[in-house]
Structure formats: C-alpha cells, structure tokens
Amino acid sequence: AQKITQTQPGMFVQEKEAVTLDCTYDTSDPSYGLFWYKQPSSGEMIFLIYQGSYDQQNATEGRYSLNFQKARKSANLVISASQLGDSAMYFCAMREGNAGGTSYGKLTFGQGTILTVHP
Amino acid sequence: NAGVTQTPKFRVLKTGQSMTLLCAQDMNHEYMYWYRQDPGMGLRLIHYSVGEGTTAKGEVPDGYNVSRLKKQNFLLGLESAAPSQTSVYFCASSYSLVEIYTDTQYFGPGTRLTVL
C-alpha cells in the first residue's frame, strides 16, 4: 500500500487565491512527522512546513499552513494568497517514529502535485 | 553558510563509464542521504549514512556505492553506468534527533545525470 498518496497530479489557481494540495498517509506508528517540500522548475527541493503526529495545533509558516486531520490521516497543504512564484511541484513526505522498521527513520515521498498559478 | 552543495550539476556518461558525485554540508549534520528522482516516481532512497565512517543501503542501492570518510562529505559512486541510472540525484542531510520523526532533511540542488 502507498504510504503517501497525493491524488492531484496537477492543480491550477488564480493569483491571490488560496489553494489546497491534498495528502493522505498510511502508518500504524503513533509517532510520525509530515513534511511538505516545494520543487520549482530550477529543480531544488525546498522545505516548507512540518507537522508532528502529537502536535495539537496545525502548523503554519507564513502563507503556508498544514491542515492536519489525524483521524482521516490527511495532511493537506494550504497556500494562501497565491503568487506566481508558487508555481512548482509540491511533495508531501512522512517520517515514522519507529524508524519505519529501519535505523534511520525512512522518509517516504508522495508522487507530487504540480501547481500552476495563473495571473 | 552554504547548506548542502552537490557537484557536478550536470553530467553525461556513456554506458559502462564510472563517476563520483560529491555532496558536502556545512551544518554539522550527522545523517546524510542520497536519493534519485525519476519522472512520476517521487524520490527514492539509494544509500544513507548515520555518521562518519558508516553507510547503509536504502531502497534502490543496486549499481551504486557510497563513502563517508569525513562528516561533512558523502560520495555516491557509479562503477559502471547504465541507461537505467539516468535520473536526477539529490543529496540531503539532517541532525540525528532522538525523536527522529521530527527531523527535517535539507536537500542539495541536485545533479542531473544522463547515461547514453
């Protein structure tokens, strides 16, 4: 089974509007972290935001917020007031506390969502 | 503070040639990782290191070797390149927090490798 599922291959949003990128995850580990990364066309991977499984409040970082619904196992990224520079690929990733059965805390990525911001 | 750097940025190889990709980080991170990114497949872990002098296999280690002789450097080697190794390669690093699931990985800019 997929550990991280991003069901939206592509999303479009108008500049200055808000957009939600979906991410669902699958784990039986009570301790885990959820991460969002941005990959612009230049190729680098930029860390955006983190949410821990024990965090009571949704994480926020500037225009980025993470809508964490633990019971539904979803960790959607919300970008408010979209800008043209937000056009990029966005990856959701998870790191499990029981090290995912490994000694290094495997980081598992979804397949990504391409976001296009229209002027 | 340069973060994580990778050299080279681009490389074209012929089948059977060898090469080494260099990753360097200046954040004093214990953990370092090599990933490959293929279209439509997200990132997959090749090898990783939890400290100087240690390395271990990730999800897709075949055809690659690694070394971590210095804490700040992590090398990825291809001994005999194959077209299936055409990909974008990313290096990442992180601290070794006790609660590892809270540990953020920081990525280098990537190396685009084409094997003809």
PDB file of C-alpha atoms in Angstrom, chain B residues 68-106:
ATOM      1  CA  ARG B  68      31.572   8.899   4.160  1.00  0.00           C
ATOM      2  CA  LEU B  69      35.190   9.449   5.108  1.00  0.00           C
ATOM      3  CA  LYS B  70      34.533  12.905   6.539  1.00  0.00           C
ATOM      4  CA  LYS B  71      31.458  14.006   8.420  1.00  0.00           C
ATOM      5  CA  GLN B  72      30.716  16.823   6.011  1.00  0.00           C
ATOM      6  CA  ASN B  73      31.067  14.822   2.783  1.00  0.00           C
ATOM      7  CA  PHE B  74      29.058  11.963   1.300  1.00  0.00           C
ATOM      8  CA  LEU B  75      30.148  10.486  -2.032  1.00  0.00           C
ATOM      9  CA  LEU B  76      27.985   8.490  -4.436  1.00  0.00           C
ATOM     10  CA  GLY B  77      29.767   6.321  -6.972  1.00  0.00           C
ATOM     11  CA  LEU B  78      28.596   4.632 -10.142  1.00  0.00           C
ATOM     12  CA  GLU B  79      31.141   1.971 -11.120  1.00  0.00           C
ATOM     13  CA  SER B  80      29.615   1.004 -14.475  1.00  0.00           C
ATOM     14  CA  ALA B  81      26.859   3.377 -15.536  1.00  0.00           C
ATOM     15  CA  ALA B  82      23.711   2.061 -17.200  1.00  0.00           C
ATOM     16  CA  PRO B  83      20.932   3.941 -19.025  1.00  0.00           C
ATOM     17  CA  SER B  84      18.563   2.965 -16.189  1.00  0.00           C
ATOM     18  CA  GLN B  85      20.625   5.233 -13.928  1.00  0.00           C
ATOM     19  CA  THR B  86      19.625   8.298 -15.904  1.00  0.00           C
ATOM     20  CA  SER B  87      17.973  10.396 -13.218  1.00  0.00           C
ATOM     21  CA  VAL B  88      18.246  13.451 -11.018  1.00  0.00           C
ATOM     22  CA  TYR B  89      20.253  12.740  -7.885  1.00  0.00           C
ATOM     23  CA  PHE B  90      19.692  14.584  -4.646  1.00  0.00           C
ATOM     24  CA  CYS B  91      21.758  14.620  -1.524  1.00  0.00           C
ATOM     25  CA  ALA B  92      20.179  15.517   1.818  1.00  0.00           C
ATOM     26  CA  SER B  93      21.320  15.879   5.398  1.00  0.00           C
ATOM     27  CA  SER B  94      19.750  16.112   8.846  1.00  0.00           C
ATOM     28  CA  TYR B  95      20.526  16.078  12.541  1.00  0.00           C
ATOM     29  CA  SER B  96      20.277  12.864  14.495  1.00  0.00           C
ATOM     30  CA  LEU B  97      17.499  13.814  16.859  1.00  0.00           C
ATOM     31  CA  VAL B  98      16.331  11.314  19.440  1.00  0.00           C
ATOM     32  CA  GLU B  99      12.786  11.742  18.125  1.00  0.00           C
ATOM     33  CA  ILE B 100      13.827  11.096  14.580  1.00  0.00           C
ATOM     34  CA  TYR B 101      10.381  11.632  13.135  1.00  0.00           C
ATOM     35  CA  THR B 102      10.719  15.353  13.909  1.00  0.00           C
ATOM     36  CA  ASP B 103      13.995  15.628  11.997  1.00  0.00           C
ATOM     37  CA  THR B 104      13.865  17.746   8.822  1.00  0.00           C
ATOM     38  CA  GLN B 105      16.031  16.765   5.874  1.00  0.00           C
ATOM     39  CA  TYR B 106      17.654  19.586   3.905  1.00  0.00           C
TER      40      TYR B 106
END
